[in-house]
Amino acid sequence: DAGVIQSPRHEVTEMGQEVTLRCKPISGHNSLFWYRQTMMRGLELLIYFNNNVPIDDSGMPEDRFSAKMPNASFSTLKIQPSEPRDSAVYFCASRSVAGGSYNEQFFGPGTRLTVL
Amino acid sequence: SQKIEQNSEALNIQEGKTATLTCNYTNYSPAYLQWYRQDPGRGPVFLLLIRENEKEKRKERLKVTFDTTLKQSLFHITASQPADSATYLCALLNGGSQGNLIFGKGTKLSVKP
């Protein structure tokens, strides 16, 4: 299994541009999580999905952020328009729901976003 | 408000010693707690889970304790090695069986040879 796949690994963009981050969860996992990590705030949950349905998006900082999961094997996180304070590492993680939330989360390698 | 604190941002120890990392939480009653390891430039990797009715869990050189009265978990690495150098994150379950994890900010462990 290739694990959780994220693309791109690095993204440098200018303020005001649209940014789309992509995630492919582990096959058979039906929970998917988007996190943002910064030195100041640590690892913060942005949104998570169970069976492709958004369950909790209270961590999404503002309307500029949106996430979709059109099917069990793909999710996107979009920032439009981007701002310098959005610069961070964005992680996607997936989890098998069989057995409940006791199961571990598997993290992707992250996307390092820099907004100039 | 709910809060998770890991005792220090950084911990430096000598090879062969036992490293002890602390995770404290307030205003939670988590059913379990997980510990993850994160290496630079990589995503966190799961290490151990301990449930609220378990006092202690072991895995090779790792030991985790969970005291729901003190609202504290301790994470020990015995006979530490330079390869153990990494950031260690504790995480609590938020919500029910389909819930998510709330992570601490982590403790960066450095093991010197």
mmCIF file of C-alpha atoms in Angstrom:
data_model
loop_
_atom_site.group_PDB
_atom_site.id
_atom_site.type_symbol
_atom_site.label_atom_id
_atom_site.label_comp_id
_atom_site.label_asym_id
_atom_site.label_seq_id
_atom_site.Cartn_x
_atom_site.Cartn_y
_atom_site.Cartn_z
ATOM 1 C CA ASP A 1 0.000 0.000 0.000
ATOM 2 C CA ALA A 2 1.373 3.428 -0.948
ATOM 3 C CA GLY A 3 -0.037 5.111 2.126
ATOM 4 C CA VAL A 4 -1.774 8.464 2.064
ATOM 5 C CA ILE A 5 -0.755 10.437 -1.005
ATOM 6 C CA GLN A 6 -0.701 14.223 -1.074
ATOM 7 C CA SER A 7 0.076 16.605 -3.894
ATOM 8 C CA PRO A 8 1.794 18.852 -4.434
ATOM 9 C CA ARG A 9 4.541 18.387 -1.848
ATOM 10 C CA HIS A 10 5.524 22.042 -2.075
ATOM 11 C CA GLU A 11 3.544 25.018 -3.281
ATOM 12 C CA VAL A 12 4.721 28.592 -3.542
ATOM 13 C CA THR A 13 2.157 31.122 -4.627
ATOM 14 C CA GLU A 14 1.417 34.801 -4.451
ATOM 15 C CA MET A 15 -1.167 36.409 -2.242
ATOM 16 C CA GLY A 16 -4.591 36.388 -3.815
ATOM 17 C CA GLN A 17 -4.051 33.255 -5.879
ATOM 18 C CA GLU A 18 -6.158 30.119 -5.563
ATOM 19 C CA VAL A 19 -4.467 27.077 -4.069
ATOM 20 C CA THR A 20 -5.736 23.501 -4.321
ATOM 21 C CA LEU A 21 -4.269 20.715 -2.243
ATOM 22 C CA ARG A 22 -5.056 17.115 -3.044
ATOM 23 C CA CYS A 23 -5.237 13.922 -1.033
ATOM 24 C CA LYS A 24 -5.732 10.256 -1.809
ATOM 25 C CA PRO A 25 -6.487 8.254 1.349
ATOM 26 C CA ILE A 26 -5.519 4.655 1.958
ATOM 27 C CA SER A 27 -7.844 2.301 0.120
ATOM 28 C CA GLY A 28 -10.561 1.001 2.401
ATOM 29 C CA HIS A 29 -10.277 3.869 4.868
ATOM 30 C CA ASN A 30 -13.488 5.824 5.205
ATOM 31 C CA SER A 31 -12.481 8.698 7.457
ATOM 32 C CA LEU A 32 -10.361 11.529 6.115
ATOM 33 C CA PHE A 33 -8.867 14.463 8.007
ATOM 34 C CA TRP A 34 -7.255 17.725 6.916
ATOM 35 C CA TYR A 35 -4.808 19.359 9.340
ATOM 36 C CA ARG A 36 -2.637 22.464 9.305
ATOM 37 C CA GLN A 37 0.646 22.608 11.212
ATOM 38 C CA THR A 38 2.575 25.717 12.229
ATOM 39 C CA MET A 39 5.205 26.330 14.870
ATOM 40 C CA MET A 40 2.924 28.687 16.746
ATOM 41 C CA ARG A 41 -0.289 26.668 16.765
ATOM 42 C CA GLY A 42 0.885 23.104 16.315
ATOM 43 C CA LEU A 43 -1.266 20.561 14.480
ATOM 44 C CA GLU A 44 -4.804 21.837 14.052
ATOM 45 C CA LEU A 45 -7.750 19.936 12.613
ATOM 46 C CA LEU A 46 -9.441 21.839 9.803
ATOM 47 C CA ILE A 47 -12.160 19.420 8.730
ATOM 48 C CA TYR A 48 -12.906 15.721 8.670
ATOM 49 C CA PHE A 49 -15.113 13.421 6.648
ATOM 50 C CA ASN A 50 -16.722 10.082 7.423
ATOM 51 C CA ASN A 51 -17.884 8.113 4.379
ATOM 52 C CA ASN A 52 -17.306 11.207 2.203
ATOM 53 C CA VAL A 53 -19.617 13.346 4.356
ATOM 54 C CA PRO A 54 -18.175 16.357 6.215
ATOM 55 C CA ILE A 55 -18.670 15.796 9.933
ATOM 56 C CA ASP A 56 -16.942 18.751 11.540
ATOM 57 C CA ASP A 57 -15.623 21.799 9.714
ATOM 58 C CA SER A 58 -15.399 24.048 12.764
ATOM 59 C CA GLY A 59 -11.632 24.224 12.350
ATOM 60 C CA MET A 60 -11.808 25.821 8.913
ATOM 61 C CA PRO A 61 -10.448 29.307 9.600
ATOM 62 C CA GLU A 62 -12.758 31.260 7.328
ATOM 63 C CA ASP A 63 -14.785 31.177 4.157
ATOM 64 C CA ARG A 64 -11.657 31.332 2.050
ATOM 65 C CA PHE A 65 -11.120 27.664 2.912
ATOM 66 C CA SER A 66 -13.247 24.903 1.438
ATOM 67 C CA ALA A 67 -12.891 21.118 1.270
ATOM 68 C CA LYS A 68 -14.581 18.451 -0.785
ATOM 69 C CA MET A 69 -14.577 14.691 -0.911
ATOM 70 C CA PRO A 70 -16.374 13.678 -4.097
ATOM 71 C CA ASN A 71 -15.584 9.993 -3.631
ATOM 72 C CA ALA A 72 -13.863 7.614 -1.227
ATOM 73 C CA SER A 73 -10.484 7.933 -2.920
ATOM 74 C CA PHE A 74 -10.038 11.675 -3.347
ATOM 75 C CA SER A 75 -10.306 14.916 -1.407
ATOM 76 C CA THR A 76 -9.320 18.527 -2.043
ATOM 77 C CA LEU A 77 -8.657 21.484 0.195
ATOM 78 C CA LYS A 78 -8.959 24.835 -1.551
ATOM 79 C CA ILE A 79 -7.885 28.267 -0.397
ATOM 80 C CA GLN A 80 -9.229 31.186 -2.388
ATOM 81 C CA PRO A 81 -7.885 33.817 -2.169
ATOM 82 C CA SER A 82 -4.688 32.805 -0.380
ATOM 83 C CA GLU A 83 -2.963 35.063 2.156
ATOM 84 C CA PRO A 84 0.565 35.012 3.655
ATOM 85 C CA ARG A 85 -0.837 33.842 7.012
ATOM 86 C CA ASP A 86 -2.008 30.665 5.300
ATOM 87 C CA SER A 87 1.626 29.570 4.967
ATOM 88 C CA ALA A 88 1.944 26.255 6.799
ATOM 89 C CA VAL A 89 2.286 22.530 6.267
ATOM 90 C CA TYR A 90 -1.041 20.927 5.421
ATOM 91 C CA PHE A 91 -1.498 17.257 6.252
ATOM 92 C CA CYS A 92 -4.116 14.806 5.135
ATOM 93 C CA ALA A 93 -4.756 11.691 7.222
ATOM 94 C CA SER A 94 -7.059 8.715 6.843
ATOM 95 C CA ARG A 95 -8.461 6.140 9.210
ATOM 96 C CA SER A 96 -10.364 2.921 8.974
ATOM 97 C CA VAL A 97 -13.669 3.323 10.757
ATOM 98 C CA ALA A 98 -13.939 -0.412 11.392
ATOM 99 C CA GLY A 99 -13.457 -0.651 15.130
ATOM 100 C CA GLY A 100 -14.399 2.970 15.670
ATOM 101 C CA SER A 101 -12.245 5.956 16.332
ATOM 102 C CA TYR A 102 -9.777 3.890 18.365
ATOM 103 C CA ASN A 103 -7.944 3.212 15.158
ATOM 104 C CA GLU A 104 -4.829 5.145 14.391
ATOM 105 C CA GLN A 105 -4.692 7.865 11.807
ATOM 106 C CA PHE A 106 -2.291 7.465 8.903
ATOM 107 C CA PHE A 107 -0.764 10.729 7.769
ATOM 108 C CA GLY A 108 0.441 11.755 4.362
ATOM 109 C CA PRO A 109 3.795 13.503 3.818
ATOM 110 C CA GLY A 110 2.177 16.939 3.859
ATOM 111 C CA THR A 111 2.103 19.910 1.511
ATOM 112 C CA ARG A 112 4.325 22.829 2.459
ATOM 113 C CA LEU A 113 2.496 25.969 1.358
ATOM 114 C CA THR A 114 4.211 29.327 1.112
ATOM 115 C CA VAL A 115 2.137 32.371 0.226
ATOM 116 C CA LEU A 116 4.234 35.387 -0.689
ATOM 117 C CA SER B 1 -11.901 25.838 27.661
ATOM 118 C CA GLN B 2 -10.328 22.559 26.589
ATOM 119 C CA LYS B 3 -6.559 22.470 26.612
ATOM 120 C CA ILE B 4 -3.763 19.949 25.987
ATOM 121 C CA GLU B 5 -0.254 20.747 27.144
ATOM 122 C CA GLN B 6 2.966 18.858 26.603
ATOM 123 C CA ASN B 7 5.406 19.715 29.345
ATOM 124 C CA SER B 8 8.151 21.232 27.301
ATOM 125 C CA GLU B 9 8.915 22.162 23.755
ATOM 126 C CA ALA B 10 12.292 20.417 23.885
ATOM 127 C CA LEU B 11 13.974 17.719 25.933
ATOM 128 C CA ASN B 12 17.673 16.837 25.685
ATOM 129 C CA ILE B 13 18.994 13.619 27.193
ATOM 130 C CA GLN B 14 22.036 11.373 26.986
ATOM 131 C CA GLU B 15 21.974 8.101 25.086
ATOM 132 C CA GLY B 16 21.021 5.187 27.302
ATOM 133 C CA LYS B 17 18.924 7.255 29.693
ATOM 134 C CA THR B 18 15.148 7.125 30.010
ATOM 135 C CA ALA B 19 13.238 9.946 28.369
ATOM 136 C CA THR B 20 9.971 10.969 30.033
ATOM 137 C CA LEU B 21 7.506 13.190 28.223
ATOM 138 C CA THR B 22 4.363 14.590 29.815
ATOM 139 C CA CYS B 23 0.944 15.327 28.386
ATOM 140 C CA ASN B 24 -1.588 17.171 30.552
ATOM 141 C CA TYR B 25 -5.146 18.012 29.617
ATOM 142 C CA THR B 26 -7.999 20.010 31.099
ATOM 143 C CA ASN B 27 -11.748 20.001 30.508
ATOM 144 C CA TYR B 28 -11.638 16.688 28.649
ATOM 145 C CA SER B 29 -12.760 13.215 29.600
ATOM 146 C CA PRO B 30 -11.184 11.282 26.750
ATOM 147 C CA ALA B 31 -11.940 7.624 26.223
ATOM 148 C CA TYR B 32 -8.353 7.163 25.094
ATOM 149 C CA LEU B 33 -5.115 8.875 24.329
ATOM 150 C CA GLN B 34 -2.674 8.256 21.483
ATOM 151 C CA TRP B 35 0.999 9.064 21.041
ATOM 152 C CA TYR B 36 2.582 9.853 17.688
ATOM 153 C CA ARG B 37 6.136 10.398 16.510
ATOM 154 C CA GLN B 38 6.975 13.065 13.911
ATOM 155 C CA ASP B 39 10.290 13.333 12.110
ATOM 156 C CA PRO B 40 11.311 16.550 10.292
ATOM 157 C CA GLY B 41 9.578 16.933 6.950
ATOM 158 C CA ARG B 42 7.241 14.013 7.560
ATOM 159 C CA GLY B 43 3.745 13.383 8.846
ATOM 160 C CA PRO B 44 3.115 12.003 12.333
ATOM 161 C CA VAL B 45 3.303 8.233 12.792
ATOM 162 C CA PHE B 46 1.192 6.377 15.346
ATOM 163 C CA LEU B 47 3.028 4.710 18.241
ATOM 164 C CA LEU B 48 0.637 3.709 21.016
ATOM 165 C CA LEU B 49 -2.938 3.970 22.209
ATOM 166 C CA ILE B 50 -3.983 3.735 25.845
ATOM 167 C CA ARG B 51 -7.606 3.558 26.963
ATOM 168 C CA GLU B 52 -9.125 5.284 29.983
ATOM 169 C CA ASN B 53 -9.434 1.995 31.865
ATOM 170 C CA GLU B 54 -5.780 1.098 31.294
ATOM 171 C CA LYS B 55 -3.114 2.348 33.639
ATOM 172 C CA GLU B 56 -0.107 1.373 31.575
ATOM 173 C CA LYS B 57 0.781 0.154 28.080
ATOM 174 C CA ARG B 58 4.107 -1.100 26.799
ATOM 175 C CA LYS B 59 5.604 -1.655 23.373
ATOM 176 C CA GLU B 60 9.257 -2.642 23.176
ATOM 177 C CA ARG B 61 11.195 0.257 24.780
ATOM 178 C CA LEU B 62 8.105 2.460 24.996
ATOM 179 C CA LYS B 63 5.814 2.773 27.997
ATOM 180 C CA VAL B 64 2.741 4.968 28.343
ATOM 181 C CA THR B 65 0.741 5.650 31.487
ATOM 182 C CA PHE B 66 -2.671 7.280 31.747
ATOM 183 C CA ASP B 67 -3.966 8.840 34.966
ATOM 184 C CA THR B 68 -7.512 10.107 34.484
ATOM 185 C CA THR B 69 -7.563 11.574 37.992
ATOM 186 C CA LEU B 70 -4.487 13.709 37.378
ATOM 187 C CA LYS B 71 -5.545 14.182 33.732
ATOM 188 C CA GLN B 72 -2.076 13.243 32.655
ATOM 189 C CA SER B 73 -0.227 10.793 30.442
ATOM 190 C CA LEU B 74 3.458 10.003 30.687
ATOM 191 C CA PHE B 75 5.434 8.640 27.742
ATOM 192 C CA HIS B 76 8.707 6.875 28.510
ATOM 193 C CA ILE B 77 11.473 5.719 26.191
ATOM 194 C CA THR B 78 13.924 3.473 28.005
ATOM 195 C CA ALA B 79 17.529 2.939 26.890
ATOM 196 C CA SER B 80 17.151 5.894 24.557
ATOM 197 C CA GLN B 81 19.099 6.026 21.300
ATOM 198 C CA PRO B 82 19.982 8.896 18.958
ATOM 199 C CA ALA B 83 17.486 7.371 16.493
ATOM 200 C CA ASP B 84 14.733 8.185 18.999
ATOM 201 C CA SER B 85 15.316 11.886 18.358
ATOM 202 C CA ALA B 86 12.057 13.294 16.997
ATOM 203 C CA THR B 87 9.005 15.279 18.044
ATOM 204 C CA TYR B 88 6.437 13.317 20.028
ATOM 205 C CA LEU B 89 2.776 14.338 19.981
ATOM 206 C CA CYS B 90 -0.008 13.275 22.307
ATOM 207 C CA ALA B 91 -3.565 13.246 21.027
ATOM 208 C CA LEU B 92 -6.950 12.912 22.736
ATOM 209 C CA LEU B 93 -10.215 11.667 21.336
ATOM 210 C CA ASN B 94 -12.742 14.459 20.871
ATOM 211 C CA GLY B 95 -16.293 13.292 20.476
ATOM 212 C CA GLY B 96 -17.780 9.835 20.301
ATOM 213 C CA SER B 97 -16.944 6.721 18.379
ATOM 214 C CA GLN B 98 -16.700 8.606 15.095
ATOM 215 C CA GLY B 99 -14.803 11.489 16.613
ATOM 216 C CA ASN B 100 -11.527 13.153 15.828
ATOM 217 C CA LEU B 101 -8.231 13.718 17.622
ATOM 218 C CA ILE B 102 -7.012 16.886 19.333
ATOM 219 C CA PHE B 103 -3.204 17.098 19.284
ATOM 220 C CA GLY B 104 -0.770 18.689 21.687
ATOM 221 C CA LYS B 105 1.963 20.865 20.234
ATOM 222 C CA GLY B 106 4.572 18.177 20.805
ATOM 223 C CA THR B 107 7.882 17.772 22.601
ATOM 224 C CA LYS B 108 11.075 17.691 20.554
ATOM 225 C CA LEU B 109 13.353 15.015 21.968
ATOM 226 C CA SER B 110 17.082 15.053 21.261
ATOM 227 C CA VAL B 111 19.170 12.069 22.342
ATOM 228 C CA LYS B 112 22.879 12.801 22.365
ATOM 229 C CA PRO B 113 25.445 10.022 21.868
#
